[in-house]
Each structure stands twice: as C-alpha cells, then as structure tokens.
Short mmCIF file of C-alpha atoms in Angstrom, two decimals:
data_model
loop_
_atom_site.label_atom_id
_atom_site.label_comp_id
_atom_site.label_asym_id
_atom_site.label_seq_id
_atom_site.Cartn_x
_atom_site.Cartn_y
_atom_site.Cartn_z
CA MET A 28 130.69 93.22 122.17
CA THR A 29 128.79 96.32 123.05
CA ALA A 30 125.23 96.90 122.03
CA ALA A 31 124.68 100.63 121.92
CA GLY A 32 121.85 100.25 119.45
CA PRO A 33 119.77 97.46 117.91
CA ILE A 34 121.67 94.23 117.34
CA LEU A 35 120.98 92.87 113.88
CA ALA A 36 121.33 89.32 112.60
CA ARG A 37 120.02 87.01 109.90
CA CYS A 38 119.20 83.31 109.74
CA ASP A 39 118.89 81.22 106.60
CA GLY A 40 116.01 78.89 105.71
CA SER A 41 117.42 76.21 108.03
CA ASP A 42 117.48 78.63 111.00
CA ARG A 43 121.28 78.85 110.90
CA LEU A 44 122.80 82.11 112.11
CA VAL A 45 124.64 83.35 109.04
CA GLU A 46 125.05 87.07 109.82
CA ALA A 47 125.19 88.80 113.21
CA ASP A 48 126.54 91.87 114.93
CA GLU A 49 129.45 91.29 117.29
CA ALA A 50 127.44 91.03 120.54
CA LEU A 51 125.18 88.25 119.27
CA ALA A 52 127.94 86.42 117.38
CA ALA A 53 130.09 86.39 120.53
CA LEU A 54 127.17 85.10 122.61
CA GLN A 55 126.53 82.36 120.04
CA VAL A 56 130.13 81.14 120.35
CA ARG A 57 130.17 81.38 124.18
CA LEU A 58 127.09 79.16 124.32
CA GLY A 59 128.91 76.45 122.35
CA GLY A 60 127.55 77.23 118.91
CA ALA A 61 129.42 77.82 115.69
CA PHE A 62 129.28 81.00 113.67
CA PRO A 63 127.94 80.62 111.08
CA GLY A 64 125.93 77.75 112.49
CA ALA A 65 122.69 76.57 114.08
CA LEU A 66 121.33 78.96 116.68
CA ALA A 67 122.66 77.92 120.12
CA MET A 68 119.90 79.81 121.99
CA PRO A 69 116.78 77.60 122.23
CA SER A 70 114.34 80.41 123.04
CA LEU A 71 115.58 82.57 120.17
CA LEU A 72 115.61 79.55 117.85
CA ALA A 73 111.97 78.81 118.74
CA LEU A 74 110.98 82.42 118.00
CA VAL A 75 112.82 82.41 114.66
CA ARG A 76 111.34 79.06 113.64
CA ARG A 77 107.78 80.14 114.48
CA SER A 78 108.20 83.37 112.53
CA ARG A 79 109.63 81.59 109.48
CA THR A 80 106.99 78.87 109.35
CA ALA A 81 104.03 81.22 110.02
CA ARG A 82 105.45 83.88 107.67
CA LEU A 83 104.64 86.50 110.32
CA PRO A 84 106.82 88.91 112.31
CA LEU A 85 106.97 87.81 115.96
CA SER A 86 108.66 89.27 119.02
CA GLY A 87 109.27 88.33 122.64
CA LYS A 88 111.31 89.07 125.76
CA LEU A 89 113.99 86.40 126.19
CA THR A 90 116.47 85.50 128.93
CA ILE A 91 119.71 83.69 128.05
CA ALA A 92 121.88 81.92 130.64
CA ASP A 93 125.18 83.32 129.38
CA SER A 94 128.30 81.98 131.10
CA GLU A 95 129.57 85.54 131.67
CA GLN A 96 126.33 87.13 132.90
CA PRO A 97 122.68 86.11 132.41
CA LEU A 98 121.24 88.39 129.73
CA SER A 99 117.75 89.51 128.84
CA PHE A 100 116.66 91.20 125.63
CA ARG A 101 113.71 91.74 123.33
CA ALA A 102 113.98 89.90 120.02
CA ARG A 103 111.92 90.52 116.89
CA ALA A 104 112.01 87.96 114.09
CA THR A 105 110.76 88.94 110.62
CA PRO A 106 110.56 86.58 107.62
CA GLU A 107 112.88 87.72 104.84
CA GLY A 108 113.16 85.65 101.68
CA GLU A 109 113.60 82.04 102.73
CA GLY A 110 115.22 83.05 106.02
CA THR A 111 114.57 85.37 108.93
CA ARG A 112 115.85 88.78 109.97
CA ILE A 113 116.49 89.31 113.70
CA GLU A 114 116.52 92.62 115.56
CA ILE A 115 117.46 92.67 119.25
CA THR A 116 116.88 95.60 121.62
CA GLU A 117 116.85 96.17 125.42
CA TRP A 118 120.03 94.05 125.72
CA ARG A 119 120.97 94.05 129.40
CA VAL A 120 121.93 91.98 132.43
CA SER A 121 118.98 89.95 133.68
CA ALA A 122 117.74 90.00 137.27
CA GLU A 123 119.38 86.63 138.02
CA ALA A 124 122.82 88.25 137.87
CA TRP A 125 122.16 90.92 140.47
CA ALA A 126 123.90 90.63 143.80
CA GLY A 127 122.26 91.83 147.00
CA GLN A 128 118.81 91.77 145.47
CA ASP A 129 117.16 90.70 148.71
CA GLY A 130 118.61 93.63 150.63
CA ALA A 131 117.95 96.58 148.37
CA GLY A 132 115.92 95.02 145.59
CA THR A 133 113.27 97.71 145.23
CA ASP A 134 115.76 100.58 145.10
CA GLN A 135 118.01 98.77 142.63
CA ALA A 136 115.06 97.75 140.45
CA LEU A 137 113.92 101.37 140.28
CA LEU A 138 117.45 102.50 139.37
CA ARG A 139 117.56 99.97 136.54
CA GLN A 140 114.26 101.21 135.20
CA LEU A 141 115.35 104.86 135.31
CA ALA A 142 118.84 104.30 133.91
CA GLU A 143 119.42 105.38 130.30
CA ALA A 144 122.68 103.47 129.93
CA HIS A 145 123.43 99.95 131.21
CA VAL A 146 127.06 98.79 131.02
CA VAL A 147 128.42 95.41 132.09
CA LEU A 148 131.90 95.61 133.65
CA ASP A 149 134.37 92.89 134.54
CA ALA A 150 135.91 92.51 138.01
CA GLU A 151 138.41 95.28 137.19
CA GLN A 152 135.61 97.65 136.03
CA ARG A 153 136.53 97.33 132.37
CA VAL A 154 133.86 97.46 129.70
CA VAL A 155 132.37 94.11 128.64
CA SER A 156 129.11 95.16 126.98
CA GLY A 157 126.58 97.95 127.15
CA MET A 158 123.21 99.29 126.10
CA VAL A 159 122.43 102.99 125.59
CA GLU A 160 118.87 104.32 125.33
CA ALA A 161 119.20 108.13 125.49
CA ALA A 162 119.51 110.08 122.25
CA ASP A 163 121.99 112.53 123.81
CA LEU A 164 124.39 109.69 124.76
CA GLY A 165 125.39 109.02 121.16
CA GLU A 166 129.07 109.85 121.76
CA PHE A 167 129.09 107.62 124.84
CA ALA A 168 127.57 104.81 122.75
CA ASN A 169 130.34 105.20 120.17
CA ALA A 170 132.93 105.19 122.95
CA LEU A 171 131.45 101.94 124.28
CA ARG A 172 131.70 100.32 120.86
CA GLN A 173 135.37 101.15 120.71
CA GLY A 174 136.05 100.77 124.43
CA PHE A 175 135.90 97.02 125.00
CA GLY A 176 138.47 96.21 127.69
CA ARG A 177 138.97 99.85 128.76
CA TYR A 178 138.17 101.23 132.20
CA TRP A 179 134.74 102.84 132.06
CA THR A 180 136.05 105.92 133.85
CA ASP A 181 138.15 106.69 130.75
CA LEU A 182 134.91 107.29 128.82
CA VAL A 183 133.44 109.96 131.12
CA GLU A 184 134.46 112.89 133.31
CA ILE A 185 134.02 112.36 137.05
CA GLU A 186 133.20 115.61 138.82
CA GLY A 187 135.62 116.55 141.61
CA SER A 188 138.09 113.75 140.86
CA ALA A 189 141.13 113.58 138.62
CA HIS A 190 142.00 110.04 139.74
CA ARG A 191 142.07 107.24 137.24
CA GLN A 192 141.54 103.55 137.72
CA PRO A 193 142.01 101.47 139.69
CA LEU A 194 139.53 102.92 142.20
CA HIS A 195 137.34 100.88 144.52
CA TRP A 196 133.83 100.58 143.11
CA ARG A 197 132.30 101.99 146.30
CA LEU A 198 134.16 105.26 145.69
CA LEU A 199 132.57 105.48 142.25
CA ASP A 200 129.06 104.44 143.21
CA GLY A 201 127.00 107.64 143.30
CA ALA A 202 129.62 109.73 141.53
CA ARG A 203 128.37 112.63 139.41
CA LEU A 204 129.52 112.63 135.81
CA ARG A 205 129.78 114.69 132.70
CA VAL A 206 129.32 112.69 129.51
CA HIS A 207 130.69 114.04 126.24
CA GLY A 208 127.91 115.11 123.89
CA SER A 209 125.23 115.40 126.59
CA VAL A 210 124.24 118.67 128.24
CA ARG A 211 122.66 116.83 131.14
CA ASP A 212 124.31 115.94 134.45
CA TRP A 213 124.57 112.22 135.18
CA LYS A 214 125.00 110.01 138.22
CA ALA A 215 126.74 106.64 138.20
CA SER A 216 125.45 103.64 140.12
CA VAL A 217 127.91 100.73 140.30
CA LEU A 218 126.24 97.49 141.36
CA PRO A 219 128.11 94.22 142.00
CA LEU A 220 126.96 91.13 140.12
CA ARG A 221 126.67 87.67 141.63
CA SER A 222 129.11 86.02 139.25
CA GLY A 223 131.69 88.77 139.59
CA GLY A 224 132.03 92.08 137.83
CA PHE A 225 129.65 95.00 138.01
CA GLU A 226 126.75 96.69 136.30
CA LEU A 227 127.14 100.41 135.67
CA LEU A 228 123.94 102.46 135.42
CA LEU A 229 123.86 106.06 134.23
CA VAL A 230 120.85 107.99 135.56
CA ALA A 231 120.19 111.58 134.48
CA GLU A 232 120.33 114.10 137.31
CA THR A 233 118.86 116.99 135.33
CA VAL A 234 116.31 117.45 132.58
CA LEU A 235 117.13 120.97 131.42
CA PRO A 236 120.64 121.88 130.23
CA THR A 237 122.89 123.28 132.96
CA ALA A 238 124.98 125.50 130.69
CA SER A 239 124.84 129.28 131.09
CA PRO A 240 122.82 131.26 128.49
CA ALA A 241 126.03 132.28 126.75
CA GLN A 242 127.28 128.70 126.65
CA ALA A 243 123.86 127.40 125.58
CA GLU A 244 124.07 129.48 122.39
CA THR A 245 127.02 127.33 121.32
CA VAL A 246 125.07 124.11 121.81
CA PRO A 247 123.15 122.84 118.76
CA ALA A 248 119.40 123.34 119.01
CA ALA A 249 118.75 119.59 118.95
CA ASP A 250 120.95 119.14 122.03
CA ARG A 251 119.24 121.98 123.91
CA THR A 252 115.86 120.27 123.61
CA VAL A 253 114.43 118.78 126.78
CA PRO A 254 114.82 114.98 126.53
CA ASP A 255 111.70 113.11 125.46
CA TRP A 256 110.26 111.44 128.55
CA LYS A 257 107.43 109.84 126.59
CA GLY A 258 107.28 106.19 127.51
CA LEU A 259 108.87 106.72 130.94
CA LEU A 260 105.95 105.13 132.80
CA GLY A 261 105.30 102.18 130.51
CA ARG A 262 108.91 101.32 129.74
CA LYS A 263 110.61 102.19 133.02
CA LEU A 264 108.41 102.97 136.01
CA ALA A 265 105.53 100.52 135.53
CA PRO A 266 107.75 97.40 135.87
CA ALA A 267 109.31 98.86 139.03
CA LEU A 268 105.90 99.75 140.52
CA ARG A 269 104.22 96.39 139.92
CA GLN A 270 106.13 94.45 142.58
CA PRO A 271 105.55 96.82 145.55
CA ILE A 272 101.90 97.39 144.60
CA ASN A 273 101.27 93.65 144.32
CA ARG A 274 102.98 93.15 147.66
CA ILE A 275 100.66 95.73 149.26
CA ILE A 276 97.62 93.95 147.82
CA ALA A 277 98.84 90.50 148.92
CA ASN A 278 99.63 91.65 152.47
CA ALA A 279 96.30 93.46 152.77
CA GLU A 280 94.45 90.34 151.60
CA THR A 281 96.39 88.25 154.14
CA ILE A 282 95.16 90.58 156.88
CA ARG A 283 91.61 90.78 155.52
CA THR A 284 91.20 87.02 155.39
CA ARG A 285 92.71 86.68 158.92
CA LEU A 286 95.45 84.33 157.68
CA ALA A 287 97.89 86.18 159.94
CA GLY A 288 95.69 85.70 163.02
CA PRO A 289 92.47 86.93 164.69
CA LEU A 290 91.41 90.50 163.88
CA SER A 291 88.44 92.71 164.66
CA GLU A 292 85.89 93.46 161.93
CA GLN A 293 86.93 97.12 161.89
CA TYR A 294 90.50 96.26 160.86
CA VAL A 295 89.30 93.61 158.43
CA ALA A 296 87.37 96.39 156.69
CA TYR A 297 90.46 98.63 156.71
CA ALA A 298 92.52 95.86 155.11
CA GLY A 299 89.83 95.37 152.47
CA ASP A 300 89.94 99.08 151.65
CA ILE A 301 93.74 98.94 151.33
CA ALA A 302 93.57 95.92 149.01
CA GLU A 303 90.89 97.56 146.85
CA ALA A 304 92.88 100.81 146.65
CA GLY A 305 95.97 98.80 145.69
CA ARG A 306 94.07 97.06 142.89
CA HIS A 307 92.79 100.42 141.66
CA LEU A 308 96.34 101.81 141.65
CA ALA A 309 97.66 98.73 139.84
CA SER A 310 94.92 99.04 137.23
CA LEU A 311 95.70 102.73 136.74
CA VAL A 312 99.41 102.02 136.28
CA GLU A 313 98.63 99.34 133.69
CA ASP A 314 96.19 101.63 131.85
CA LEU A 315 98.73 104.47 131.72
CA ALA A 316 101.45 102.09 130.55
CA ASP A 317 99.13 100.74 127.83
CA LEU A 318 98.24 104.31 126.87
CA GLU A 319 101.90 105.12 126.25
CA THR A 320 102.31 101.91 124.28
CA VAL A 321 99.40 102.46 121.88
CA GLU A 322 100.30 106.13 121.34
CA ALA A 323 103.99 105.45 120.69
CA ASP A 324 105.32 106.12 117.21
CA GLY A 325 105.63 102.90 115.28
CA PHE A 326 103.43 100.84 117.60
CA ALA A 327 102.21 97.76 115.75
CA PRO A 328 100.66 94.60 117.25
CA GLU A 329 102.03 91.23 116.18
CA PRO A 330 99.41 89.59 113.90
CA ASP A 331 98.70 85.92 114.35
CA HIS A 332 96.04 83.31 113.53
CA ILE A 333 93.50 83.43 116.36
CA ASP A 334 90.01 82.18 117.16
CA LEU A 335 87.64 84.89 118.42
CA ALA A 336 85.30 82.33 119.98
CA ASP A 337 88.19 80.84 121.94
CA CYS A 338 89.30 84.34 123.02
CA ALA A 339 85.75 85.00 124.29
CA ARG A 340 85.69 81.79 126.33
CA ARG A 341 89.11 82.56 127.83
CA ALA A 342 88.15 86.12 128.78
CA ALA A 343 84.91 84.90 130.36
CA GLY A 344 86.86 82.30 132.34
CA ILE A 345 89.05 85.02 133.82
CA LEU A 346 86.05 87.20 134.73
CA GLY A 347 83.72 84.38 135.77
CA VAL A 348 84.16 84.90 139.51
CA ARG A 349 83.38 88.60 139.24
CA ALA A 350 80.25 87.87 137.21
CA HIS A 351 79.12 85.22 139.70
CA GLU A 352 79.54 87.65 142.61
CA ARG A 353 77.10 90.04 140.91
CA GLY A 354 74.69 87.31 139.88
CA ILE A 355 75.39 87.92 136.18
CA THR A 356 75.17 85.11 133.65
CA LEU A 357 77.71 85.03 130.82
CA ALA A 358 76.22 83.65 127.59
CA LEU A 359 79.16 82.53 125.44
CA PRO A 360 79.89 80.89 122.08
CA SER A 361 79.56 77.10 122.25
CA ALA A 362 82.65 75.01 122.89
CA ASP A 363 82.82 73.81 119.27
CA GLU A 364 82.28 77.22 117.66
CA GLN A 365 85.25 78.73 115.81
CA VAL A 366 85.66 82.20 114.31
CA PRO A 367 89.15 82.43 112.74
CA ALA A 368 90.64 85.93 112.54
CA ILE A 369 93.97 87.72 112.20
CA GLY A 370 95.13 89.68 115.24
CA GLU A 371 97.47 89.59 118.23
CA PHE A 372 96.02 87.14 120.75
CA ARG A 373 97.21 89.06 123.83
CA ARG A 374 95.77 92.35 122.57
CA VAL A 375 92.44 90.81 121.52
CA LEU A 376 92.14 89.22 124.96
CA GLN A 377 92.93 92.61 126.52
CA VAL A 378 90.10 94.25 124.55
CA LEU A 379 87.61 91.52 125.46
CA LEU A 380 88.54 91.65 129.14
CA ASN A 381 87.81 95.37 129.05
CA LEU A 382 84.49 95.00 127.23
CA ILE A 383 83.19 92.09 129.31
CA GLY A 384 84.55 93.64 132.52
CA ASN A 385 82.71 96.89 131.77
CA ALA A 386 79.50 94.99 131.03
CA ILE A 387 79.73 93.18 134.37
CA ARG A 388 80.50 96.42 136.19
CA TYR A 389 77.81 98.63 134.70
CA THR A 390 74.86 96.33 134.05
CA ARG A 391 72.27 95.41 136.67
CA SER A 392 72.66 92.36 138.88
CA ASP A 393 70.85 89.14 137.95
CA THR A 394 71.01 89.88 134.23
CA THR A 395 72.86 88.34 131.28
CA VAL A 396 75.93 89.52 129.39
CA SER A 397 75.94 87.94 125.93
CA VAL A 398 79.04 87.36 123.81
CA ASP A 399 78.39 86.48 120.16
CA CYS A 400 80.76 86.19 117.19
CA GLY A 401 80.76 85.42 113.51
CA VAL A 402 82.20 86.20 110.08
CA ASP A 403 80.84 88.77 107.66
CA GLY A 404 82.77 88.70 104.39
CA ALA A 405 86.34 89.87 104.96
CA LEU A 406 85.70 90.70 108.61
CA ALA A 407 85.38 88.52 111.69
CA TRP A 408 83.45 90.09 114.56
CA ILE A 409 82.71 89.56 118.22
CA SER A 410 80.09 91.46 120.22
CA VAL A 411 79.51 92.02 123.94
CA SER A 412 75.94 92.97 124.90
CA ASP A 413 74.56 93.78 128.35
CA GLU A 414 71.13 94.56 129.76
CA GLY A 415 72.04 97.88 131.32
CA ASP A 416 70.87 101.39 130.50
CA GLY A 417 72.61 101.48 127.12
CA ILE A 418 74.47 104.41 125.59
CA ALA A 419 72.71 107.37 124.01
CA PRO A 420 73.51 107.89 120.29
CA GLU A 421 75.16 111.26 121.00
CA GLN A 422 77.56 109.53 123.42
CA ALA A 423 78.49 106.66 121.09
CA GLU A 424 81.73 108.35 119.99
CA LYS A 425 82.36 110.24 123.20
CA VAL A 426 82.67 106.99 125.15
CA PHE A 427 85.90 106.21 123.23
CA GLU A 428 87.58 109.50 124.17
CA LYS A 429 90.57 109.56 126.48
CA PHE A 430 89.67 109.77 130.21
CA GLU A 431 85.95 109.91 129.39
CA ARG A 432 83.84 108.65 132.29
CA LEU A 433 80.33 109.73 131.13
CA GLY A 434 79.69 111.26 134.52
CA ARG A 435 80.64 108.13 136.48
CA SER A 436 83.04 108.41 139.40
CA GLY A 437 84.20 106.26 142.28
CA ASP A 438 83.84 102.96 140.41
CA GLY A 439 87.55 102.25 140.01
CA GLY A 440 87.70 103.02 136.30
CA SER A 441 90.30 105.26 134.66
CA GLY A 442 88.39 106.31 131.54
CA LEU A 443 91.15 104.83 129.38
CA GLY A 444 89.99 101.28 128.69
CA LEU A 445 87.75 101.96 125.70
CA TYR A 446 90.14 104.52 124.23
CA ILE A 447 92.98 101.97 124.40
CA SER A 448 90.74 99.19 123.10
CA ARG A 449 89.75 101.15 120.01
CA ARG A 450 93.38 102.11 119.34
CA LEU A 451 94.30 98.43 119.56
CA ALA A 452 91.46 97.38 117.28
CA ARG A 453 92.45 99.88 114.61
CA ALA A 454 96.15 98.99 114.93
CA MET A 455 95.18 95.38 114.13
CA GLY A 456 93.30 96.48 111.01
CA GLY A 457 89.88 96.33 112.64
CA GLU A 458 87.40 98.57 114.44
CA LEU A 459 85.52 98.88 117.72
CA VAL A 460 82.04 100.47 117.74
CA VAL A 461 79.11 100.69 120.12
CA GLY A 462 75.35 100.67 119.70
CA ASN A 463 72.31 99.40 121.57
CA GLY A 464 71.47 95.74 121.77
CA ALA A 465 68.15 93.95 121.47
CA ALA A 466 67.71 93.98 125.25
CA GLY A 467 68.20 97.73 125.39
CA GLY A 468 71.69 97.71 126.86
CA ALA A 469 75.01 98.60 125.23
CA ARG A 470 76.42 96.40 122.47
CA PHE A 471 80.13 96.72 121.63
CA VAL A 472 81.38 95.10 118.45
CA LEU A 473 85.04 94.36 117.76
CA SER A 474 85.84 93.53 114.14
CA LEU A 475 89.13 92.16 112.77
CA PRO A 476 90.34 90.82 109.42
CA ALA A 477 88.89 87.36 108.91
CA ASP A 478 91.23 84.39 108.49
CA ASN A 479 89.44 83.17 105.36
CA ALA A 480 91.93 80.37 104.70
CA ALA A 481 91.39 78.87 108.15
CA GLN A 482 87.63 79.33 107.80
CA ALA A 483 87.59 77.50 104.47
CA SER A 484 89.70 74.68 105.93
CA ALA A 485 87.36 74.33 108.94
CA THR A 486 84.20 74.24 106.81
CA GLY A 487 85.70 72.12 104.06
#
C-alpha cells in the first residue's frame, strides 16, 4: 500500500480501472469499487474522462475522502490508445485528517512542507502507507514498500535509544534518526490524526554529510553531493507562507478600515503600510514560486482549447478596480469576439494579468490601455498596448531578463513577471515580444498556436 514513488494505473476506453499499483487498487476497493472496474473516485474519474474525450494530457490536485484517512494527491491523465494512463504523485494525508490543527496549525503545516518523507501509521504506529521525495531515501522507500504492518521504528535507527516498539508516540516525536542509505541526519515528527493513527514526517537536520573525511571517502560520490534544494520555495515553503501572509494582510485591512473600532489617522496609515507590505511580500513569494516552476526540468503546461478574447475579458475584470482607481480605461475585445487558441488557460491568464497589470502601473493616469487579439495563419495573438513612455529598442530584450527593473524601484515589482511570462509563452509553443504601439507606449504581443479547427467551426 505504500507509495514511495509515482503510482501508475491505466483505464480502458470506458474509464474502467484495469491496471493499478497496489496503493490505488486498494483505495479503489476501500471506496466500494471493484478492481478491475469503474473508477470509484468521482474527481479522478472526471479528470480521466476529460483527458480521454479531449485527447489531451490533464492534471490536477485531488482530495479523496478515504475511510482510513483523507488523502490528497496530484493526478495526471494522459490519453493512451483508446484508454488513459494515470500517474499519481504527492500522495499524502490531506489537511482534513490532521488533529490539533487549530492549536499548532502553522508549525505543523510548515513541518509538512519541509518533510521529505510522509508515512501514515495506524494506532499502533505500524506502517499503512507512505510517500518519499528525497533521492537519498531510496533504501527507506524500499523498506516502506516491504514494511506494511511493521513498526516504523524497525526501518530506522533512533539515536540514543535501543528500545523497540511499543513506545508512546510522544517519546518518539522529535527523535533524531539515522536512515540507511542517507548521509544526512533526520528528525522524526509524529503527529496524531483525527480518525486515529499517526502521520510520521522525516525532516532533514543537516544538508552536508556528517561523516568524517576518512568515512566520506567510502561513500559513493553521488551520495556525498549536497541534496538538491531546487524547488524548495515553490513546492514546500510557498504553501506554508501563504496563510500567515494573507492573515497579516486581512488583519491590517480590518484595522485600516476601522472595522475593529475607532482609530486615529496615524494608525490607519500604519495599517495601510502593513497591508501594502504584506501584499508585496505575497507577490514576491508567488513570483519566486513561479520562477522555480518554469525553470524546473520537465516543466510543461497543460494545453487546452481556449479563447484569447475571453481570457482578455476575464483578466480585465480582475484588474478593473485597479484601473478605475488610476482613471485608466480598458479597451477590450467585444463580448462576441472569439480567438480560439491552444494553451493552458491558467497560464495564459497569468501572463495577461502581468501584462495588463504592468500597463496600468506604468502608464499615465487618465489614459487608455488597449487589448486587441486576432489570428494570423497558424498563430493566434493578443496584444496589450498602453500610452506610457514606451520601451527603447535597445531595451526590448533586456526587459525580459530575470530581475530586470529598467531602473525602477519602490513600485512593488520583483522584476520577474515578464521573464516568467516569456518562459510560459515559449513553453506553450508561442512567444512574447514587445515593441511600441501607435500611441507611442509599449505594446506587448503574446502569440500561441491557433486552434484552426475551432476557428473554422465558428466561422462556418
């Protein structure tokens, strides 16, 4: 039942689960389904069905109300022949199973983000299932696969203790461990779950090997390498940081708007500064997380059939208040205009929010930001033009460089938005360029593969 690596499965053309690794097959049966048989997980069934009918790979983060423990995982469905191939990663206990969340929620959430092994234990601390993320925990992953029903303490070495189970979980919470095959030191966190049992988290205590130079010579070179921390912010820390940052912003806004009671103007201004600083920090965290995502090996957006005109209207709706505050008019595609394209909707919207947001931020008040779109042969395009100072030709490429601010400071930007946007455009088979518009300001153009079939259907 353990999941120490990706869980693989396959559905036939009728969305019946016909092949599955043990963890998913067992979950299918626990939820009342047959194996082989129709998928008993509605959210996974919906993802598989959409992928099969659209003939496109799709992915999503799902939560399943398992009778043993609520589970969450990321599922990717890819059409294969007449059926669908399923790959599941990030298999772990969902937040609904955690006990004591109200008391120490932030600390426990941070631990879960930092942990490189998540193991579900029963009430006697025996292994039920697990997920391993660290490359140097390969032997531990193998032990988990073969250790169903064993005490977890049999799979590791507890420093300073020769006792074996049963031990009270509080005596093991915080224990320092040695894990076979890893040269790092580890710490165990044992957290009780609401429906009984525990979640075991292994968090690395050291980055560099702790062996002596003489001992290190006996360790293979691959094991002596410092673990790869790339993706730490986006995959682990960003989710843990969002909640406290958003809480700071919400509380500051409550004070600023005097919802908590009368307050002098001086403190109203202080609260406004705190809220603005919180929003800047939240934006920076998101930008850094996106940066890690787009630079990760194997990053690939999920292509879908989208409408660029609709994306433009949605982005403008989100930014409409900000534009109104600056007296800026947003000129958009008409409500009946359609520009079919192939791209990931969420990523296209992200690019447009960046482009339109920059235009609102950097153009003069009481001007117009124009959004136009169309199809040119095999490419669909959408442009965002402002009436600002424009961008000099020699800076047209520089503006897309990482952390490039073009001399601006103090405006809340990170210098990452355009770099990330171009990476996203190219990952979707398109491009993002900049030039000067008819009104003299900057004109950014995002191009993507056109959805010619949809275009022909709409015009025919």
